[in-house]
Amino acid sequence: MRLHHTPGSRSLRILWLIEEMGLECQIHSYSLTDGSLRTPEFLALSPAGRIPALEIEGEVIFESGAIVEYLTELTGQFAPAPRTPERAAFLSWVHFAETQANILQALNIHHIFLRPETARSVPLMQLDTKRLAVTMKALERHLAGREWLLSEFSAADCMLGFNLDAMFRFVRAEGFPAIMAYRARAQARPAYQRALARAGGDAIYAKDFYEVPDV
Ligand SMILES: N[C@@H](CCC(=O)N[C@@H](CS)C(=O)NCC(=O)O)C(=O)O
């Protein structure tokens, strides 16, 4: 297996799951900003020019949610089987994680990547911060009194795990004790620690918190 990867990106979801599963995997690293995600060679692997993509068994899979589902089917681990009681919840939380990640990505663009800074839109930052808070309140309600998203640890937790540091860069942690406790549990897992060590650090955030500027 070969994982096409960028430090600080959604490919941490896949690295973490691979570590949980005890699978071997090579890593091919790219930069988000040097144009290497737009070369014909990379677009042949991932047509939207996005990370992650996984080469496996002579195929290439792109979209982190699809990779997660594929790996759980391949190994029979970390997901309830189709037509069993928690299958619907599993699929829902896998895709919820990506809905939330898209809001985080928009906030990263507003606060960090967009140049010149005068091109940034404060109303859009405010809107996306509120949209992020809606997803966090939903997660907080779901996690209250639970250890994991489902009745036991699953690949849905790996999908969501990537979001857990980023969300608190834009919304303060006060009011989210269940998410904070869940984050501590997730990040204490040895497989998460191994994945983080292989992932190559955080290439995005220079600050702990990004305030929406006053208008
Ligand atoms: N829905 C896709 C999103 C992938 C995505 O946007 N990845 C980011 C890194 S986290 C990326 O490749 N960004 C580069 C770009 O937008 O050009 C997935 O879950 O794999």
PDB file of C-alpha atoms and ligand atoms in Angstrom:
ATOM      1  CA  MET A   1       0.000   0.000   0.000  1.00  0.00           C
ATOM      2  CA  ARG A   2       1.131   3.525  -0.692  1.00  0.00           C
ATOM      3  CA  LEU A   3      -0.552   6.538   0.909  1.00  0.00           C
ATOM      4  CA  HIS A   4      -0.383   9.904  -0.850  1.00  0.00           C
ATOM      5  CA  HIS A   5      -0.087  12.254   2.056  1.00  0.00           C
ATOM      6  CA  THR A   6       0.436  15.834   3.229  1.00  0.00           C
ATOM      7  CA  PRO A   7       1.417  16.733   6.806  1.00  0.00           C
ATOM      8  CA  GLY A   8      -1.526  18.195   8.743  1.00  0.00           C
ATOM      9  CA  SER A   9      -4.114  16.864   6.267  1.00  0.00           C
ATOM     10  CA  ARG A  10      -7.023  14.425   6.166  1.00  0.00           C
ATOM     11  CA  SER A  11      -4.589  11.633   5.343  1.00  0.00           C
ATOM     12  CA  LEU A  12      -3.984  11.412   9.109  1.00  0.00           C
ATOM     13  CA  ARG A  13      -7.361   9.620   9.178  1.00  0.00           C
ATOM     14  CA  ILE A  14      -5.961   6.870   6.974  1.00  0.00           C
ATOM     15  CA  LEU A  15      -2.575   6.676   8.657  1.00  0.00           C
ATOM     16  CA  TRP A  16      -4.293   6.300  12.020  1.00  0.00           C
ATOM     17  CA  LEU A  17      -6.629   3.556  10.767  1.00  0.00           C
ATOM     18  CA  ILE A  18      -3.741   1.728   9.098  1.00  0.00           C
ATOM     19  CA  GLU A  19      -1.857   1.814  12.408  1.00  0.00           C
ATOM     20  CA  GLU A  20      -4.935   0.538  14.292  1.00  0.00           C
ATOM     21  CA  MET A  21      -5.183  -2.305  11.763  1.00  0.00           C
ATOM     22  CA  GLY A  22      -1.470  -3.128  11.913  1.00  0.00           C
ATOM     23  CA  LEU A  23      -1.070  -2.818   8.111  1.00  0.00           C
ATOM     24  CA  GLU A  24       2.155  -1.951   6.288  1.00  0.00           C
ATOM     25  CA  CYS A  25       2.096   1.230   4.231  1.00  0.00           C
ATOM     26  CA  GLN A  26       4.565   3.444   2.362  1.00  0.00           C
ATOM     27  CA  ILE A  27       4.046   7.196   2.515  1.00  0.00           C
ATOM     28  CA  HIS A  28       4.518   9.561  -0.415  1.00  0.00           C
ATOM     29  CA  SER A  29       4.466  13.163   0.867  1.00  0.00           C
ATOM     30  CA  TYR A  30       3.443  16.319  -0.988  1.00  0.00           C
ATOM     31  CA  SER A  31       3.271  20.013  -0.180  1.00  0.00           C
ATOM     32  CA  LEU A  32      -0.158  21.699  -0.195  1.00  0.00           C
ATOM     33  CA  THR A  33       1.255  24.843  -1.750  1.00  0.00           C
ATOM     34  CA  ASP A  34       4.007  24.055  -4.277  1.00  0.00           C
ATOM     35  CA  GLY A  35       1.751  22.908  -7.146  1.00  0.00           C
ATOM     36  CA  SER A  36       2.610  19.208  -6.791  1.00  0.00           C
ATOM     37  CA  LEU A  37      -1.092  18.326  -6.252  1.00  0.00           C
ATOM     38  CA  ARG A  38      -1.908  19.703  -9.726  1.00  0.00           C
ATOM     39  CA  THR A  39       0.592  17.721 -11.816  1.00  0.00           C
ATOM     40  CA  PRO A  40      -0.828  15.283 -14.409  1.00  0.00           C
ATOM     41  CA  GLU A  41       0.802  12.424 -12.455  1.00  0.00           C
ATOM     42  CA  PHE A  42      -0.989  13.315  -9.230  1.00  0.00           C
ATOM     43  CA  LEU A  43      -4.304  14.120 -10.977  1.00  0.00           C
ATOM     44  CA  ALA A  44      -4.184  10.615 -12.474  1.00  0.00           C
ATOM     45  CA  LEU A  45      -4.308   9.305  -8.888  1.00  0.00           C
ATOM     46  CA  SER A  46      -6.717  11.826  -7.376  1.00  0.00           C
ATOM     47  CA  PRO A  47      -8.785  13.618 -10.015  1.00  0.00           C
ATOM     48  CA  ALA A  48      -9.671  16.636  -7.861  1.00  0.00           C
ATOM     49  CA  GLY A  49      -6.026  17.031  -6.852  1.00  0.00           C
ATOM     50  CA  ARG A  50      -6.766  16.236  -3.214  1.00  0.00           C
ATOM     51  CA  ILE A  51      -5.057  14.329  -0.427  1.00  0.00           C
ATOM     52  CA  PRO A  52      -5.385  11.499   0.591  1.00  0.00           C
ATOM     53  CA  ALA A  53      -5.236   8.860  -2.122  1.00  0.00           C
ATOM     54  CA  LEU A  54      -4.339   5.242  -1.459  1.00  0.00           C
ATOM     55  CA  GLU A  55      -2.759   2.789  -3.881  1.00  0.00           C
ATOM     56  CA  ILE A  56      -3.803  -0.708  -2.874  1.00  0.00           C
ATOM     57  CA  GLU A  57      -4.118  -4.061  -4.607  1.00  0.00           C
ATOM     58  CA  GLY A  58      -3.486  -2.501  -8.049  1.00  0.00           C
ATOM     59  CA  GLU A  59      -6.170   0.168  -7.573  1.00  0.00           C
ATOM     60  CA  VAL A  60      -6.197   3.789  -6.458  1.00  0.00           C
ATOM     61  CA  ILE A  61      -8.866   5.041  -4.074  1.00  0.00           C
ATOM     62  CA  PHE A  62      -9.406   8.734  -3.417  1.00  0.00           C
ATOM     63  CA  GLU A  63     -11.769  10.423  -0.873  1.00  0.00           C
ATOM     64  CA  SER A  64     -10.864   9.664   2.726  1.00  0.00           C
ATOM     65  CA  GLY A  65     -14.357   8.331   3.570  1.00  0.00           C
ATOM     66  CA  ALA A  66     -14.189   5.862   0.667  1.00  0.00           C
ATOM     67  CA  ILE A  67     -10.706   4.735   1.753  1.00  0.00           C
ATOM     68  CA  VAL A  68     -11.913   4.217   5.331  1.00  0.00           C
ATOM     69  CA  GLU A  69     -14.890   2.148   4.166  1.00  0.00           C
ATOM     70  CA  TYR A  70     -12.696   0.125   1.776  1.00  0.00           C
ATOM     71  CA  LEU A  71     -10.138  -0.701   4.489  1.00  0.00           C
ATOM     72  CA  THR A  72     -12.811  -1.782   6.962  1.00  0.00           C
ATOM     73  CA  GLU A  73     -14.335  -4.058   4.306  1.00  0.00           C
ATOM     74  CA  LEU A  74     -10.903  -5.425   3.395  1.00  0.00           C
ATOM     75  CA  THR A  75      -9.953  -6.299   6.962  1.00  0.00           C
ATOM     76  CA  GLY A  76     -13.371  -6.852   8.550  1.00  0.00           C
ATOM     77  CA  GLN A  77     -12.218  -4.585  11.396  1.00  0.00           C
ATOM     78  CA  PHE A  78     -13.348  -1.338  13.003  1.00  0.00           C
ATOM     79  CA  ALA A  79     -16.817  -1.094  11.430  1.00  0.00           C
ATOM     80  CA  PRO A  80     -20.147  -2.806  12.034  1.00  0.00           C
ATOM     81  CA  ALA A  81     -21.036  -5.084   9.108  1.00  0.00           C
ATOM     82  CA  PRO A  82     -23.739  -4.021   6.624  1.00  0.00           C
ATOM     83  CA  ARG A  83     -27.267  -4.672   7.926  1.00  0.00           C
ATOM     84  CA  THR A  84     -26.175  -4.846  11.575  1.00  0.00           C
ATOM     85  CA  PRO A  85     -27.561  -2.449  14.202  1.00  0.00           C
ATOM     86  CA  GLU A  86     -24.842   0.232  14.267  1.00  0.00           C
ATOM     87  CA  ARG A  87     -24.137   0.294  10.515  1.00  0.00           C
ATOM     88  CA  ALA A  88     -26.324   3.345   9.857  1.00  0.00           C
ATOM     89  CA  ALA A  89     -24.688   5.250  12.709  1.00  0.00           C
ATOM     90  CA  PHE A  90     -21.236   4.264  11.430  1.00  0.00           C
ATOM     91  CA  LEU A  91     -21.898   5.600   7.929  1.00  0.00           C
ATOM     92  CA  SER A  92     -23.569   8.727   9.292  1.00  0.00           C
ATOM     93  CA  TRP A  93     -20.613   9.666  11.506  1.00  0.00           C
ATOM     94  CA  VAL A  94     -18.046   8.887   8.788  1.00  0.00           C
ATOM     95  CA  HIS A  95     -19.787  11.376   6.508  1.00  0.00           C
ATOM     96  CA  PHE A  96     -20.556  13.861   9.308  1.00  0.00           C
ATOM     97  CA  ALA A  97     -16.787  14.069   9.874  1.00  0.00           C
ATOM     98  CA  GLU A  98     -16.320  15.168   6.276  1.00  0.00           C
ATOM     99  CA  THR A  99     -19.121  17.759   6.482  1.00  0.00           C
ATOM    100  CA  GLN A 100     -17.361  19.242   9.477  1.00  0.00           C
ATOM    101  CA  ALA A 101     -13.930  18.999   7.784  1.00  0.00           C
ATOM    102  CA  ASN A 102     -15.233  21.036   4.846  1.00  0.00           C
ATOM    103  CA  ILE A 103     -16.177  23.863   7.220  1.00  0.00           C
ATOM    104  CA  LEU A 104     -12.726  23.637   8.822  1.00  0.00           C
ATOM    105  CA  GLN A 105     -11.137  23.776   5.377  1.00  0.00           C
ATOM    106  CA  ALA A 106     -13.123  26.940   4.546  1.00  0.00           C
ATOM    107  CA  LEU A 107     -11.949  28.506   7.820  1.00  0.00           C
ATOM    108  CA  ASN A 108      -8.342  27.548   7.064  1.00  0.00           C
ATOM    109  CA  ILE A 109      -8.676  29.309   3.700  1.00  0.00           C
ATOM    110  CA  HIS A 110     -10.264  32.433   5.253  1.00  0.00           C
ATOM    111  CA  HIS A 111      -7.818  32.746   8.133  1.00  0.00           C
ATOM    112  CA  ILE A 112      -4.557  31.362   6.748  1.00  0.00           C
ATOM    113  CA  PHE A 113      -4.217  30.659   3.039  1.00  0.00           C
ATOM    114  CA  LEU A 114      -6.031  33.497   1.250  1.00  0.00           C
ATOM    115  CA  ARG A 115      -3.707  36.276   0.044  1.00  0.00           C
ATOM    116  CA  PRO A 116      -3.700  39.232   0.153  1.00  0.00           C
ATOM    117  CA  GLU A 117      -5.328  39.439   3.596  1.00  0.00           C
ATOM    118  CA  THR A 118      -7.646  42.172   2.265  1.00  0.00           C
ATOM    119  CA  ALA A 119      -9.306  39.489   0.095  1.00  0.00           C
ATOM    120  CA  ARG A 120     -10.580  37.741   3.246  1.00  0.00           C
ATOM    121  CA  SER A 121     -14.270  38.082   4.063  1.00  0.00           C
ATOM    122  CA  VAL A 122     -15.171  38.666   7.716  1.00  0.00           C
ATOM    123  CA  PRO A 123     -18.896  37.836   7.142  1.00  0.00           C
ATOM    124  CA  LEU A 124     -17.857  34.470   5.640  1.00  0.00           C
ATOM    125  CA  MET A 125     -15.533  33.835   8.600  1.00  0.00           C
ATOM    126  CA  GLN A 126     -18.416  34.614  10.987  1.00  0.00           C
ATOM    127  CA  LEU A 127     -20.823  32.403   9.044  1.00  0.00           C
ATOM    128  CA  ASP A 128     -18.452  29.424   8.895  1.00  0.00           C
ATOM    129  CA  THR A 129     -17.530  29.808  12.584  1.00  0.00           C
ATOM    130  CA  LYS A 130     -21.250  29.578  13.425  1.00  0.00           C
ATOM    131  CA  ARG A 131     -21.686  26.596  11.091  1.00  0.00           C
ATOM    132  CA  LEU A 132     -18.734  24.877  12.792  1.00  0.00           C
ATOM    133  CA  ALA A 133     -20.234  25.558  16.236  1.00  0.00           C
ATOM    134  CA  VAL A 134     -23.498  23.886  15.121  1.00  0.00           C
ATOM    135  CA  THR A 135     -21.604  20.699  14.242  1.00  0.00           C
ATOM    136  CA  MET A 136     -19.656  20.856  17.532  1.00  0.00           C
ATOM    137  CA  LYS A 137     -22.831  21.226  19.611  1.00  0.00           C
ATOM    138  CA  ALA A 138     -24.301  18.185  17.841  1.00  0.00           C
ATOM    139  CA  LEU A 139     -21.138  16.218  18.556  1.00  0.00           C
ATOM    140  CA  GLU A 140     -21.078  17.358  22.182  1.00  0.00           C
ATOM    141  CA  ARG A 141     -24.659  16.121  22.673  1.00  0.00           C
ATOM    142  CA  HIS A 142     -23.853  12.793  21.015  1.00  0.00           C
ATOM    143  CA  LEU A 143     -20.653  12.174  22.998  1.00  0.00           C
ATOM    144  CA  ALA A 144     -22.056  13.049  26.434  1.00  0.00           C
ATOM    145  CA  GLY A 145     -21.875   9.796  28.416  1.00  0.00           C
ATOM    146  CA  ARG A 146     -20.182   7.878  25.585  1.00  0.00           C
ATOM    147  CA  GLU A 147     -16.621   6.754  25.098  1.00  0.00           C
ATOM    148  CA  TRP A 148     -16.650   6.571  21.280  1.00  0.00           C
ATOM    149  CA  LEU A 149     -19.011   7.543  18.446  1.00  0.00           C
ATOM    150  CA  LEU A 150     -20.415   3.987  18.401  1.00  0.00           C
ATOM    151  CA  SER A 151     -20.624   1.523  21.278  1.00  0.00           C
ATOM    152  CA  GLU A 152     -16.947   0.700  20.703  1.00  0.00           C
ATOM    153  CA  PHE A 153     -13.983   2.341  18.946  1.00  0.00           C
ATOM    154  CA  SER A 154     -14.428   2.304  15.153  1.00  0.00           C
ATOM    155  CA  ALA A 155     -13.025   3.767  11.942  1.00  0.00           C
ATOM    156  CA  ALA A 156     -15.595   6.578  12.303  1.00  0.00           C
ATOM    157  CA  ASP A 157     -13.478   7.816  15.229  1.00  0.00           C
ATOM    158  CA  CYS A 158     -10.427   7.884  12.918  1.00  0.00           C
ATOM    159  CA  MET A 159     -12.423   9.984  10.405  1.00  0.00           C
ATOM    160  CA  LEU A 160     -13.428  12.461  13.082  1.00  0.00           C
ATOM    161  CA  GLY A 161     -10.076  12.408  14.856  1.00  0.00           C
ATOM    162  CA  PHE A 162      -8.470  14.591  12.224  1.00  0.00           C
ATOM    163  CA  ASN A 163     -10.965  17.390  13.029  1.00  0.00           C
ATOM    164  CA  LEU A 164     -10.441  17.411  16.789  1.00  0.00           C
ATOM    165  CA  ASP A 165      -7.443  19.740  16.933  1.00  0.00           C
ATOM    166  CA  ALA A 166      -8.584  21.996  14.115  1.00  0.00           C
ATOM    167  CA  MET A 167     -12.056  22.729  15.532  1.00  0.00           C
ATOM    168  CA  PHE A 168     -10.669  24.319  18.699  1.00  0.00           C
ATOM    169  CA  ARG A 169      -8.528  26.707  16.600  1.00  0.00           C
ATOM    170  CA  PHE A 170     -11.770  28.497  15.648  1.00  0.00           C
ATOM    171  CA  VAL A 171     -14.263  27.802  18.460  1.00  0.00           C
ATOM    172  CA  ARG A 172     -13.203  28.017  22.126  1.00  0.00           C
ATOM    173  CA  ALA A 173     -13.179  24.750  24.084  1.00  0.00           C
ATOM    174  CA  GLU A 174     -15.391  26.060  26.909  1.00  0.00           C
ATOM    175  CA  GLY A 175     -18.793  24.374  26.678  1.00  0.00           C
ATOM    176  CA  PHE A 176     -17.453  21.234  24.997  1.00  0.00           C
ATOM    177  CA  PRO A 177     -16.268  18.975  27.863  1.00  0.00           C
ATOM    178  CA  ALA A 178     -17.438  15.750  26.199  1.00  0.00           C
ATOM    179  CA  ILE A 179     -15.521  16.533  22.987  1.00  0.00           C
ATOM    180  CA  MET A 180     -12.430  17.473  24.993  1.00  0.00           C
ATOM    181  CA  ALA A 181     -12.538  14.202  26.958  1.00  0.00           C
ATOM    182  CA  TYR A 182     -13.121  12.251  23.730  1.00  0.00           C
ATOM    183  CA  ARG A 183     -10.169  14.024  22.098  1.00  0.00           C
ATOM    184  CA  ALA A 184      -7.917  13.068  25.019  1.00  0.00           C
ATOM    185  CA  ARG A 185      -9.046   9.418  24.770  1.00  0.00           C
ATOM    186  CA  ALA A 186      -8.515   9.351  20.996  1.00  0.00           C
ATOM    187  CA  GLN A 187      -5.108  11.001  21.097  1.00  0.00           C
ATOM    188  CA  ALA A 188      -3.905   8.685  23.881  1.00  0.00           C
ATOM    189  CA  ARG A 189      -4.309   5.620  21.666  1.00  0.00           C
ATOM    190  CA  PRO A 190      -0.906   4.152  20.758  1.00  0.00           C
ATOM    191  CA  ALA A 191      -1.939   3.823  17.092  1.00  0.00           C
ATOM    192  CA  TYR A 192      -2.838   7.546  16.982  1.00  0.00           C
ATOM    193  CA  GLN A 193       0.559   8.404  18.462  1.00  0.00           C
ATOM    194  CA  ARG A 194       2.328   6.223  15.897  1.00  0.00           C
ATOM    195  CA  ALA A 195       0.327   7.791  13.055  1.00  0.00           C
ATOM    196  CA  LEU A 196       1.113  11.292  14.299  1.00  0.00           C
ATOM    197  CA  ALA A 197       4.815  10.475  14.444  1.00  0.00           C
ATOM    198  CA  ARG A 198       4.696   9.269  10.814  1.00  0.00           C
ATOM    199  CA  ALA A 199       2.468  12.130   9.618  1.00  0.00           C
ATOM    200  CA  GLY A 200       5.208  14.743   9.782  1.00  0.00           C
ATOM    201  CA  GLY A 201       3.691  17.380  12.054  1.00  0.00           C
ATOM    202  CA  ASP A 202       1.277  20.229  11.513  1.00  0.00           C
ATOM    203  CA  ALA A 203       1.922  22.166   8.320  1.00  0.00           C
ATOM    204  CA  ILE A 204      -1.027  24.569   8.712  1.00  0.00           C
ATOM    205  CA  TYR A 205      -1.462  26.270  12.091  1.00  0.00           C
ATOM    206  CA  ALA A 206       0.978  28.853  13.464  1.00  0.00           C
ATOM    207  CA  LYS A 207      -1.417  30.033  16.208  1.00  0.00           C
ATOM    208  CA  ASP A 208      -3.434  28.226  18.878  1.00  0.00           C
ATOM    209  CA  PHE A 209      -6.568  30.259  18.142  1.00  0.00           C
ATOM    210  CA  TYR A 210      -7.830  32.284  15.166  1.00  0.00           C
ATOM    211  CA  GLU A 211     -10.152  35.097  16.188  1.00  0.00           C
ATOM    212  CA  VAL A 212     -12.562  36.534  13.608  1.00  0.00           C
ATOM    213  CA  PRO A 213     -11.246  40.082  13.053  1.00  0.00           C
ATOM    214  CA  ASP A 214     -13.412  43.067  14.073  1.00  0.00           C
ATOM    215  CA  VAL A 215     -15.095  44.824  11.181  1.00  0.00           C
TER     216      VAL A 215
HETATM  217  N1  LIG B   1     -13.506  14.979   0.567  1.00  0.00           N
HETATM  218  C1  LIG B   1     -12.077  14.816   0.371  1.00  0.00           C
HETATM  219  C2  LIG B   1     -11.381  16.135   0.667  1.00  0.00           C
HETATM  220  C3  LIG B   1      -9.894  16.058   0.414  1.00  0.00           C
HETATM  221  C4  LIG B   1      -9.189  17.402   0.622  1.00  0.00           C
HETATM  222  O1  LIG B   1      -9.742  18.477   0.368  1.00  0.00           O
HETATM  223  N2  LIG B   1      -7.954  17.316   1.092  1.00  0.00           N
HETATM  224  C5  LIG B   1      -7.146  18.523   1.281  1.00  0.00           C
HETATM  225  C6  LIG B   1      -6.103  18.258   2.359  1.00  0.00           C
HETATM  226  S1  LIG B   1      -6.861  17.953   3.920  1.00  0.00           S
HETATM  227  C7  LIG B   1      -6.426  18.855  -0.004  1.00  0.00           C
HETATM  228  O2  LIG B   1      -6.000  17.975  -0.707  1.00  0.00           O
HETATM  229  N3  LIG B   1      -6.306  20.138  -0.315  1.00  0.00           N
HETATM  230  C8  LIG B   1      -5.592  20.573  -1.453  1.00  0.00           C
HETATM  231  C9  LIG B   1      -6.401  21.478  -2.340  1.00  0.00           C
HETATM  232  O3  LIG B   1      -7.546  21.815  -1.968  1.00  0.00           O
HETATM  233  O4  LIG B   1      -5.891  21.841  -3.377  1.00  0.00           O
HETATM  234  C10 LIG B   1     -11.574  13.700   1.283  1.00  0.00           C
HETATM  235  O5  LIG B   1     -12.180  13.469   2.325  1.00  0.00           O
HETATM  236  O6  LIG B   1     -10.595  13.030   0.920  1.00  0.00           O
END
